[in-house]
Short mmCIF file of C-alpha atoms in Angstrom, two decimals:
data_model
loop_
_atom_site.label_atom_id
_atom_site.label_comp_id
_atom_site.label_asym_id
_atom_site.label_seq_id
_atom_site.Cartn_x
_atom_site.Cartn_y
_atom_site.Cartn_z
CA MET D 1 70.08 -89.44 23.83
CA LYS D 2 66.28 -87.85 23.38
CA MET D 3 65.20 -87.89 19.72
CA VAL D 4 62.85 -84.88 19.46
CA LYS D 5 59.95 -85.63 17.04
CA GLN D 6 59.90 -83.09 14.27
CA ARG D 7 56.58 -81.95 13.24
CA ARG D 8 55.77 -81.59 9.75
CA PRO D 9 55.63 -77.38 8.24
CA GLY D 10 52.57 -75.90 8.29
CA LYS D 11 49.33 -77.06 10.63
CA SER D 12 50.98 -79.55 13.08
CA LEU D 13 48.16 -79.73 15.67
CA SER D 14 45.17 -81.83 15.92
CA LEU D 15 42.07 -80.16 17.35
CA LYS D 16 42.08 -82.17 20.32
CA GLU D 17 46.07 -81.42 21.37
CA ALA D 18 45.00 -77.48 20.43
CA MET D 19 41.85 -77.79 22.61
CA GLU D 20 43.99 -79.54 25.67
CA GLN D 21 47.13 -76.74 25.49
CA ALA D 22 44.42 -74.03 25.12
CA THR D 23 42.61 -75.16 28.30
CA ASP D 24 45.94 -75.24 30.56
CA LEU D 25 46.39 -71.95 29.04
CA CYS D 26 43.08 -70.09 30.36
CA GLN D 27 43.02 -72.43 33.60
CA ARG D 28 46.74 -70.70 34.00
CA ARG D 29 45.57 -67.22 33.58
CA LYS D 30 42.51 -67.99 35.78
CA ASP D 31 44.89 -69.18 38.66
CA GLU D 32 46.92 -66.58 38.41
CA CYS D 33 44.60 -63.69 38.39
CA GLY D 34 42.32 -65.54 41.02
CA SER D 35 39.01 -65.03 38.36
CA PRO D 36 35.93 -66.67 40.15
CA GLY D 37 35.12 -67.49 36.36
CA LEU D 38 36.43 -67.55 32.69
CA VAL D 39 34.73 -68.38 29.37
CA VAL D 40 36.51 -68.39 25.85
CA ALA D 41 35.43 -69.26 22.39
CA VAL D 42 37.51 -70.07 19.48
CA SER D 43 36.80 -70.35 15.92
CA VAL D 44 39.10 -71.34 12.68
CA ASP D 45 38.42 -70.06 9.51
CA GLY D 46 34.83 -69.17 10.30
CA GLN D 47 34.10 -71.96 12.14
CA LEU D 48 33.07 -72.35 16.00
CA VAL D 49 35.78 -75.15 17.09
CA TRP D 50 35.89 -74.78 20.83
CA THR D 51 34.35 -73.10 23.54
CA GLN D 52 35.06 -73.70 27.67
CA GLY D 53 33.73 -71.96 30.81
CA LEU D 54 35.74 -72.25 33.60
CA GLY D 55 34.86 -71.60 37.38
CA TYR D 56 31.79 -69.76 38.33
CA ALA D 57 29.25 -67.40 36.37
CA ASP D 58 27.53 -67.18 40.18
CA VAL D 59 29.88 -68.14 43.10
CA GLU D 60 27.01 -67.85 45.83
CA ASN D 61 24.45 -70.18 43.94
CA ARG D 62 27.58 -71.90 42.66
CA LEU D 63 26.44 -71.43 39.02
CA PRO D 64 29.17 -72.51 36.55
CA CYS D 65 30.66 -70.59 33.77
CA LYS D 66 29.38 -71.82 30.85
CA PRO D 67 29.46 -70.33 26.82
CA GLU D 68 26.14 -68.42 26.84
CA SER D 69 26.93 -66.88 30.24
CA VAL D 70 26.60 -63.34 29.46
CA MET D 71 29.04 -60.57 30.67
CA ARG D 72 30.34 -56.86 30.88
CA ILE D 73 32.51 -56.94 27.69
CA ALA D 74 33.49 -53.14 28.17
CA SER D 75 35.44 -51.52 26.02
CA ILE D 76 34.82 -53.73 23.18
CA SER D 77 31.60 -51.73 22.72
CA LYS D 78 33.70 -49.38 21.21
CA SER D 79 34.65 -52.18 17.98
CA ILE D 80 31.15 -52.91 17.69
CA THR D 81 30.03 -49.13 17.67
CA MET D 82 32.83 -48.79 15.22
CA ALA D 83 30.79 -51.40 12.60
CA ALA D 84 27.54 -48.68 13.36
CA VAL D 85 30.02 -45.89 12.47
CA ALA D 86 31.60 -47.33 9.16
CA LYS D 87 27.65 -48.44 8.51
CA ALA D 88 26.27 -44.93 8.91
CA MET D 89 29.54 -43.62 6.58
CA GLU D 90 29.08 -46.04 3.72
CA ASN D 91 25.28 -45.30 3.62
CA GLY D 92 26.71 -41.57 3.04
CA ASP D 93 24.79 -40.37 6.34
CA LEU D 94 28.29 -39.27 8.07
CA ASP D 95 31.42 -37.79 6.82
CA LEU D 96 34.38 -38.58 9.54
CA ASP D 97 35.94 -35.48 8.55
CA LYS D 98 33.27 -32.81 9.57
CA PRO D 99 32.98 -31.06 12.75
CA VAL D 100 31.05 -32.81 15.23
CA GLN D 101 29.08 -29.77 15.63
CA ALA D 102 27.64 -30.33 12.18
CA TYR D 103 25.95 -33.42 13.62
CA VAL D 104 25.84 -32.44 17.80
CA PRO D 105 25.32 -28.79 17.67
CA GLN D 106 24.98 -28.85 21.46
CA PHE D 107 28.61 -29.42 21.71
CA PRO D 108 30.66 -26.63 22.00
CA GLU D 109 33.20 -25.31 19.94
CA LYS D 110 36.76 -26.05 21.69
CA THR D 111 39.92 -24.06 22.34
CA VAL D 112 43.47 -24.92 23.15
CA ASN D 113 45.88 -22.29 24.04
CA GLY D 114 43.53 -19.72 22.80
CA GLU D 115 43.16 -20.81 19.51
CA LYS D 116 40.02 -22.37 18.06
CA VAL D 117 40.49 -25.99 17.71
CA THR D 118 38.22 -28.59 15.61
CA VAL D 119 37.18 -31.68 16.65
CA THR D 120 36.24 -34.44 14.25
CA THR D 121 34.58 -37.67 14.24
CA ARG D 122 37.83 -39.44 12.60
CA GLN D 123 39.80 -38.31 15.59
CA LEU D 124 37.64 -39.29 18.00
CA VAL D 125 37.27 -42.90 16.94
CA SER D 126 41.17 -43.24 16.92
CA HIS D 127 41.60 -41.55 20.50
CA LEU D 128 43.14 -38.09 19.13
CA SER D 129 40.34 -35.85 19.86
CA GLY D 130 41.82 -34.45 23.13
CA VAL D 131 38.43 -35.41 24.70
CA ARG D 132 38.84 -36.44 27.83
CA HIS D 133 38.76 -39.63 29.50
CA TYR D 134 37.51 -40.22 33.63
CA SER D 135 40.28 -38.04 34.84
CA LYS D 136 39.94 -34.62 35.49
CA ASP D 137 43.38 -33.76 36.97
CA TYR D 138 44.08 -31.63 34.23
CA PHE D 139 41.92 -28.88 35.38
CA LYS D 140 44.75 -28.11 37.56
CA THR D 141 46.82 -27.03 34.63
CA LYS D 142 47.42 -23.29 33.71
CA ASP D 143 46.19 -23.95 30.10
CA ALA D 144 43.52 -25.66 31.06
CA ALA D 145 41.92 -23.01 33.23
CA LYS D 146 42.70 -20.46 30.46
CA ASP D 147 40.70 -22.50 27.90
CA ASN D 148 38.01 -23.46 30.02
CA ALA D 149 37.54 -19.67 31.29
CA SER D 150 35.16 -19.07 28.53
CA SER D 151 33.35 -22.04 28.78
CA ALA D 152 29.39 -22.46 30.35
CA THR D 153 31.19 -23.95 33.55
CA THR D 154 34.54 -22.90 34.97
CA THR D 155 35.17 -25.55 37.24
CA ALA D 156 34.73 -29.40 36.40
CA PRO D 157 30.99 -30.44 36.53
CA ALA D 158 29.33 -31.79 39.03
CA VAL D 159 28.94 -35.49 38.83
CA PRO D 160 25.79 -37.12 39.68
CA ALA D 161 24.64 -37.28 43.39
CA ALA D 162 24.81 -41.04 43.83
CA GLU D 163 28.59 -41.11 42.46
CA LYS D 164 29.90 -38.80 45.26
CA LYS D 165 30.76 -41.59 47.67
CA ASN D 166 33.59 -43.29 45.55
CA PRO D 167 33.32 -47.24 45.98
CA SER D 168 36.91 -47.54 45.05
CA LYS D 169 38.03 -46.52 48.51
CA THR D 170 37.07 -49.91 49.97
CA LEU D 171 38.39 -51.94 46.69
CA ALA D 172 41.68 -53.58 45.66
CA VAL D 173 41.94 -51.45 42.35
CA THR D 174 44.80 -48.77 41.24
CA GLY D 175 44.88 -46.37 38.19
CA GLU D 176 41.80 -45.36 36.45
CA PHE D 177 39.37 -47.75 38.72
CA LEU D 178 39.85 -45.09 41.68
CA LEU D 179 38.21 -42.54 39.61
CA GLU D 180 34.65 -41.39 40.26
CA GLU D 181 33.29 -41.54 37.17
CA TYR D 182 33.71 -45.44 36.76
CA TYR D 183 30.82 -45.76 39.76
CA ILE D 184 27.85 -43.86 38.55
CA LYS D 185 25.24 -45.03 39.98
CA ASP D 186 22.38 -42.61 38.33
CA LYS D 187 20.81 -43.82 34.77
CA LEU D 188 21.38 -41.11 32.27
CA ASP D 189 18.79 -42.18 29.96
CA SER D 190 19.83 -40.41 26.78
CA THR D 191 23.10 -39.86 25.02
CA GLU D 192 22.35 -35.88 25.72
CA SER D 193 22.45 -36.45 29.28
CA ALA D 194 25.77 -38.81 28.93
CA LEU D 195 27.31 -35.61 27.08
CA ALA D 196 26.87 -33.33 29.82
CA LEU D 197 29.45 -35.08 32.01
CA PHE D 198 32.15 -33.78 29.91
CA LYS D 199 30.87 -31.46 26.94
CA ASP D 200 31.91 -28.21 28.63
CA ASP D 201 35.12 -28.90 29.46
CA PRO D 202 38.37 -28.35 27.76
CA LEU D 203 40.26 -30.38 25.75
CA VAL D 204 43.33 -32.31 27.55
CA HIS D 205 45.38 -31.37 24.23
CA LYS D 206 45.02 -30.02 20.70
CA PRO D 207 43.17 -32.49 18.23
CA ASP D 208 45.25 -34.89 16.28
CA SER D 209 48.38 -34.21 18.33
CA LYS D 210 48.57 -36.77 20.34
CA PHE D 211 46.84 -40.25 21.52
CA LEU D 212 44.76 -39.93 24.60
CA TYR D 213 42.37 -43.41 25.71
CA THR D 214 39.07 -41.90 26.19
CA THR D 215 35.53 -43.39 26.66
CA HIS D 216 33.82 -40.34 26.56
CA GLY D 217 35.03 -39.61 23.23
CA TRP D 218 32.63 -42.52 22.12
CA THR D 219 29.63 -40.88 23.94
CA LEU D 220 30.39 -37.84 21.52
CA ILE D 221 30.64 -40.79 18.56
CA ALA D 222 27.06 -41.64 19.44
CA ALA D 223 25.72 -38.60 19.64
CA VAL D 224 27.49 -37.89 16.06
CA LEU D 225 25.67 -41.02 14.90
CA GLU D 226 22.11 -39.67 16.35
CA GLY D 227 22.65 -36.61 14.62
CA ALA D 228 23.75 -38.35 11.24
CA THR D 229 20.98 -41.11 11.16
CA LYS D 230 18.14 -39.15 13.03
CA ARG D 231 18.14 -42.60 15.36
CA LYS D 232 18.70 -42.76 18.68
CA PHE D 233 21.87 -44.75 19.82
CA PRO D 234 20.44 -47.54 21.27
CA ASP D 235 17.56 -48.41 18.56
CA LEU D 236 20.85 -48.16 15.82
CA ILE D 237 23.54 -50.63 18.35
CA ARG D 238 19.58 -53.03 18.17
CA LEU D 239 19.67 -52.96 14.62
CA LEU D 240 23.28 -53.86 14.28
CA ILE D 241 23.19 -56.82 16.69
CA SER D 242 19.85 -57.84 14.81
CA ASP D 243 21.76 -57.51 11.62
CA LEU D 244 24.76 -59.44 12.56
CA GLY D 245 22.43 -62.41 14.64
CA LEU D 246 24.16 -61.25 17.80
CA ASP D 247 21.53 -62.96 19.39
CA SER D 248 22.82 -62.55 23.07
CA THR D 249 24.59 -59.11 22.97
CA TYR D 250 22.70 -56.21 25.03
CA LEU D 251 23.15 -52.98 25.83
CA ASP D 252 24.16 -53.23 30.06
CA GLU D 253 20.62 -52.56 31.21
CA ASN D 254 20.11 -53.17 34.79
CA GLU D 255 16.21 -53.88 34.60
CA PRO D 256 15.76 -56.11 31.74
CA LEU D 257 15.73 -59.61 32.27
CA ILE D 258 18.81 -61.55 30.55
CA TYR D 259 19.18 -65.14 31.11
CA ASN D 260 22.87 -66.28 31.32
CA ARG D 261 23.23 -63.08 32.99
CA SER D 262 26.82 -63.82 35.61
CA ARG D 263 27.74 -62.15 38.54
CA PHE D 264 30.21 -59.51 38.83
CA TYR D 265 33.09 -59.25 41.17
CA VAL D 266 35.99 -57.28 42.83
CA ARG D 267 38.21 -57.98 45.57
CA ASN D 268 38.25 -55.67 49.12
CA LYS D 269 41.41 -54.32 50.39
CA ASN D 270 41.74 -57.52 52.09
CA HIS D 271 41.57 -59.16 48.76
CA HIS D 272 38.67 -61.07 49.49
CA LEU D 273 35.86 -61.50 46.86
CA GLU D 274 32.90 -59.29 46.86
CA ASN D 275 30.02 -58.55 44.27
CA ALA D 276 30.63 -55.89 42.36
CA PRO D 277 29.24 -52.42 43.52
CA TYR D 278 25.97 -51.52 41.50
CA VAL D 279 26.65 -49.16 38.63
CA ASP D 280 24.81 -47.74 35.78
CA CYS D 281 26.24 -48.12 31.98
CA ALA D 282 23.94 -45.54 30.27
CA TYR D 283 26.28 -42.84 30.43
CA LYS D 284 28.81 -45.19 28.44
CA TYR D 285 26.58 -47.47 26.33
CA ALA D 286 28.99 -46.53 23.10
CA GLY D 287 32.44 -47.01 24.58
CA GLY D 288 31.96 -49.18 27.44
CA GLY D 289 28.33 -49.84 27.92
CA MET D 290 27.22 -53.72 26.66
CA LEU D 291 26.97 -57.15 27.53
CA SER D 292 27.56 -60.15 25.38
CA THR D 293 29.17 -63.79 25.05
CA VAL D 294 32.45 -65.26 24.15
CA THR D 295 30.31 -66.70 21.14
CA ASP D 296 28.73 -63.60 20.13
CA LEU D 297 31.79 -62.09 20.19
CA VAL D 298 33.86 -64.21 18.03
CA HIS D 299 30.57 -64.27 15.76
CA PHE D 300 31.25 -60.69 15.43
CA GLY D 301 34.82 -60.71 15.30
CA ASN D 302 34.32 -63.23 12.12
CA ALA D 303 32.03 -60.70 10.50
CA MET D 304 34.94 -58.19 10.27
CA LEU D 305 37.03 -60.96 9.21
CA TYR D 306 34.93 -61.89 6.63
CA SER D 307 34.40 -58.17 5.44
CA TYR D 308 38.38 -57.54 5.49
CA GLN D 309 39.13 -60.45 3.41
CA TYR D 310 35.81 -60.49 1.16
CA ARG D 311 36.72 -59.62 -2.82
CA GLU D 312 33.90 -59.72 -5.10
CA ALA D 313 33.83 -62.03 -8.57
CA HIS D 314 36.40 -62.23 -10.85
CA GLY D 315 36.44 -59.01 -12.94
CA SER D 316 34.92 -56.75 -11.02
CA GLN D 317 36.40 -54.39 -8.68
CA THR D 318 38.27 -55.12 -6.06
CA ALA D 319 39.49 -53.50 -2.50
CA GLN D 320 42.46 -51.74 -2.33
CA LYS D 321 45.62 -54.08 -2.03
CA GLN D 322 46.79 -54.70 1.70
CA ASP D 323 49.53 -53.41 2.93
CA SER D 324 52.32 -55.48 3.40
CA LYS D 325 53.35 -54.07 6.98
CA THR D 326 50.09 -54.63 8.31
CA ALA D 327 48.49 -57.29 6.92
CA PRO D 328 49.43 -60.90 5.74
CA PRO D 329 50.37 -61.49 1.88
CA LYS D 330 47.76 -63.16 -0.36
CA ASP D 331 47.80 -67.06 -0.50
CA ILE D 332 48.92 -68.14 -4.00
CA ASN D 333 46.38 -71.16 -3.52
CA THR D 334 43.18 -70.33 -3.26
CA THR D 335 41.31 -73.67 -3.30
CA PRO D 336 38.88 -74.35 -0.79
CA GLN D 337 39.58 -77.20 2.25
CA PRO D 338 36.96 -79.23 3.71
CA ARG D 339 36.31 -79.43 7.02
CA ASN D 340 35.42 -82.77 8.85
CA ALA D 341 33.54 -82.99 12.22
CA VAL D 342 36.37 -83.77 14.82
CA THR D 343 35.15 -86.12 18.40
CA PRO D 344 34.91 -83.98 21.28
CA THR D 345 37.43 -84.23 23.85
CA SER D 346 35.65 -85.23 27.43
CA GLY D 347 35.34 -82.29 29.73
CA MET D 348 35.32 -79.49 26.69
CA HIS D 349 32.54 -78.14 24.89
CA GLN D 350 33.12 -78.37 21.12
CA PRO D 351 30.11 -76.79 18.89
CA SER D 352 28.77 -79.37 16.62
CA SER D 353 28.23 -76.60 13.80
CA ASP D 354 30.21 -74.33 12.47
CA LEU D 355 29.54 -70.13 13.62
CA GLY D 356 27.74 -68.22 10.94
CA SER D 357 27.98 -70.46 8.33
CA ALA D 358 31.01 -69.47 6.71
CA HIS D 359 30.75 -72.12 3.84
CA HIS D 360 27.47 -71.24 2.89
CA SER D 361 27.50 -67.34 3.24
CA CYS D 362 30.88 -66.80 1.12
CA ASN D 363 29.25 -65.83 -2.02
CA LEU D 364 27.86 -62.94 -0.30
CA PRO D 365 28.96 -59.74 0.41
CA GLY D 366 30.35 -58.76 3.69
CA TYR D 367 28.44 -56.37 6.54
CA LEU D 368 31.14 -53.73 5.91
CA LYS D 369 32.88 -53.53 2.52
CA PRO D 370 36.31 -54.46 2.06
CA ALA D 371 38.32 -50.91 1.54
CA THR D 372 35.92 -50.11 4.94
CA MET D 373 37.83 -52.96 6.85
CA GLN D 374 41.06 -51.72 5.54
CA GLN D 375 40.71 -48.15 6.63
CA ILE D 376 39.06 -49.16 10.07
CA TRP D 377 42.41 -51.59 10.71
CA GLN D 378 45.10 -49.54 9.33
CA PRO D 379 47.19 -48.31 11.66
CA VAL D 380 46.98 -44.34 12.40
CA GLU D 381 49.75 -41.82 12.87
CA LYS D 382 50.32 -41.00 16.47
CA THR D 383 48.72 -43.56 18.25
CA GLN D 384 51.28 -45.61 19.32
CA HIS D 385 50.85 -45.93 23.08
CA SER D 386 53.36 -48.89 24.04
CA LYS D 387 56.47 -50.12 22.77
CA ASP D 388 54.39 -51.92 19.84
CA ASN D 389 50.69 -50.83 20.49
CA LEU D 390 49.29 -48.88 17.82
CA TYR D 391 45.32 -47.97 17.28
CA ALA D 392 43.11 -47.97 14.32
CA MET D 393 39.63 -47.06 14.55
CA GLY D 394 37.85 -48.75 17.46
CA TRP D 395 40.51 -51.09 17.47
CA GLU D 396 43.56 -52.00 18.48
CA VAL D 397 46.57 -53.10 15.75
CA MET D 398 49.58 -54.97 15.85
CA PRO D 399 51.50 -54.90 12.78
CA GLU D 400 53.50 -57.57 11.38
CA LYS D 401 57.18 -57.44 12.56
CA ARG D 402 60.34 -59.41 12.36
CA LYS D 403 63.80 -57.82 13.05
CA PHE D 404 66.09 -60.78 12.08
CA GLY D 405 66.34 -64.26 11.75
CA PHE D 406 65.44 -66.86 14.91
CA GLY D 407 64.35 -63.25 16.68
CA ARG D 408 60.94 -62.76 17.81
CA SER D 409 58.28 -62.64 15.16
CA GLN D 410 55.38 -60.79 15.79
CA PRO D 411 52.07 -61.54 13.42
CA PHE D 412 49.29 -59.12 12.18
CA TYR D 413 46.74 -59.34 14.60
CA VAL D 414 43.66 -56.84 15.64
CA TYR D 415 42.02 -56.61 19.09
CA HIS D 416 40.38 -54.79 21.74
CA THR D 417 40.45 -55.59 25.52
CA GLY D 418 38.01 -54.43 27.85
CA ALA D 419 37.84 -53.45 31.14
CA ALA D 420 34.42 -52.87 33.64
CA ILE D 421 33.26 -53.07 37.06
CA GLY D 422 33.23 -56.41 37.36
CA ALA D 423 34.74 -57.85 34.33
CA SER D 424 37.51 -57.95 31.92
CA SER D 425 37.67 -58.78 28.37
CA VAL D 426 39.17 -59.41 24.62
CA LEU D 427 38.48 -60.09 21.58
CA LEU D 428 41.12 -60.96 19.25
CA ILE D 429 41.42 -61.73 15.23
CA LEU D 430 44.61 -63.50 14.01
CA PRO D 431 44.55 -63.26 10.09
CA THR D 432 46.15 -66.58 9.12
CA SER D 433 49.53 -65.98 7.42
CA ASN D 434 49.40 -66.03 3.52
CA SER D 435 45.31 -66.03 3.98
CA GLY D 436 43.80 -65.93 0.47
CA GLU D 437 40.62 -63.70 -0.19
CA VAL D 438 37.26 -64.59 0.67
CA GLY D 439 34.54 -64.85 -1.92
CA LYS D 440 34.65 -65.89 -5.58
CA GLY D 441 38.43 -66.05 -7.04
CA ASP D 442 39.18 -67.02 -10.79
CA ASP D 443 36.49 -69.90 -12.23
CA SER D 444 34.27 -68.67 -9.09
CA VAL D 445 36.32 -71.05 -6.74
CA VAL D 446 35.34 -70.09 -3.10
CA THR D 447 37.58 -69.67 -0.26
CA PRO D 448 36.43 -69.44 3.17
CA LEU D 449 37.86 -66.70 5.46
CA LYS D 450 41.44 -67.50 7.13
CA GLY D 451 42.12 -66.86 10.60
CA VAL D 452 41.47 -67.47 14.10
CA THR D 453 39.21 -65.74 16.24
CA VAL D 454 39.33 -65.85 20.30
CA ALA D 455 36.98 -64.46 22.78
CA ILE D 456 37.91 -64.42 26.90
CA ILE D 457 35.43 -62.85 29.38
CA THR D 458 36.50 -62.73 32.89
CA ASN D 459 33.65 -61.98 36.04
CA LEU D 460 36.20 -59.85 37.86
CA ILE D 461 37.83 -56.42 37.64
CA LYS D 462 41.01 -55.59 35.86
CA VAL D 463 42.26 -58.86 34.44
CA SER D 464 44.56 -58.84 31.37
CA LEU D 465 43.69 -61.29 28.81
CA THR D 466 45.78 -59.92 25.71
CA LYS D 467 48.67 -62.48 25.66
CA THR D 468 46.65 -65.28 26.90
CA ALA D 469 44.26 -64.72 23.87
CA LEU D 470 47.51 -64.37 21.53
CA ASN D 471 48.69 -67.42 22.62
CA VAL D 472 45.60 -69.53 22.31
CA ALA D 473 45.49 -67.80 18.96
CA LYS D 474 48.63 -69.18 17.82
CA VAL D 475 48.07 -72.83 19.01
CA PHE D 476 45.13 -73.00 16.79
CA ASP D 477 46.33 -71.44 13.88
CA GLN D 478 48.62 -74.51 13.71
CA VAL D 479 45.47 -76.94 13.65
CA SER D 480 44.57 -78.63 10.56
CA LEU D 481 40.62 -79.27 10.63
CA ASP D 482 40.70 -81.49 7.46
#
């Protein structure tokens, strides 16, 4: 009879073991989806512990993927834009509950079923506004026609001329990737020109009545930010990128030289690999038009986790208590643990330094206030759009859930995925169960942030990566770096 070796409770894997398991998980996903390349990065408690590139960033020139490979992050752009929204709110420039016309007077007032309704930024950041996504099918309904009767246009507005030949007809794609507005080629060089794509369209439904995922809604958010801060959206994002030290994060512009930029790929009707069709993402910078690396995404995720867990010095006012249903409980032991170097495994890249200098910055406040992050990561009512998925503000949230003993245990985590022409992505943050507070505790004891952050990007259209990212996070959650 073979005896099973029992692991001790708590942290049970070495870094080498975790890297080997995670590499296998990522290689499996790459093999299953047939992506030319895949890049992954992982941090534990704020320290970048592993990065890996698999396959090719450029198939034709045989250039391998590497941690520095720059790819489209698609809808993870929403989470980055949400940080800009939160900063404007903290600075007193933006009120989430004011009608958007307070900041964007050129956005028409809306009616639903003949009744005047109000669209707010709070609704927009949680996909509750009723602003359409890329589909215009709802224009065919009787109610939409009635609500559109008094608008500036009585039919769906024309899309740019370059878009009229829809490349999706030659590709092996389904769902929303069949929609014309994914393939806009004309550069819409201002937020106002991007608004023209949809601003005169009727709402799909009454605001606050149901969840409807919409990237166009985030273009309206970009316009709100411009009106609130009196700065152009690209300038706001470049400032945020600079403040957070995201040195390899960019707006997805075709003209600039961006070193280490990957090629992007699709499959044709015969499932042969092709270069992705040319698109211009200027019309959706805020909701799906940014480029980044996995290491920058992990850095950004850690900045958000740090802000979420940070607490001020003992005796000062702290953020509101975490909701036990959506966040892990506080750790009893807040004594910091040393992090020692581990020898890299052959064939894998392990960074030699930590990401964001977690140990040296934990006396400093986060980019956002803890109370702000609590609000951002709090699930919003009426946003459930699958069995377990809830949306918060610019982030998907999975609440902690366990129904019975020895049943499936779902930890609390937050994430966002991205799907672009020629790329797919995920950024997932798994706060460590029973994690402590970052900052100064009693007697000025400093505790680093606690949690695992995972970023994965592929250079192929429509690849689901969330399950792989969660499994990788769970593997590294078992690692002790002592």
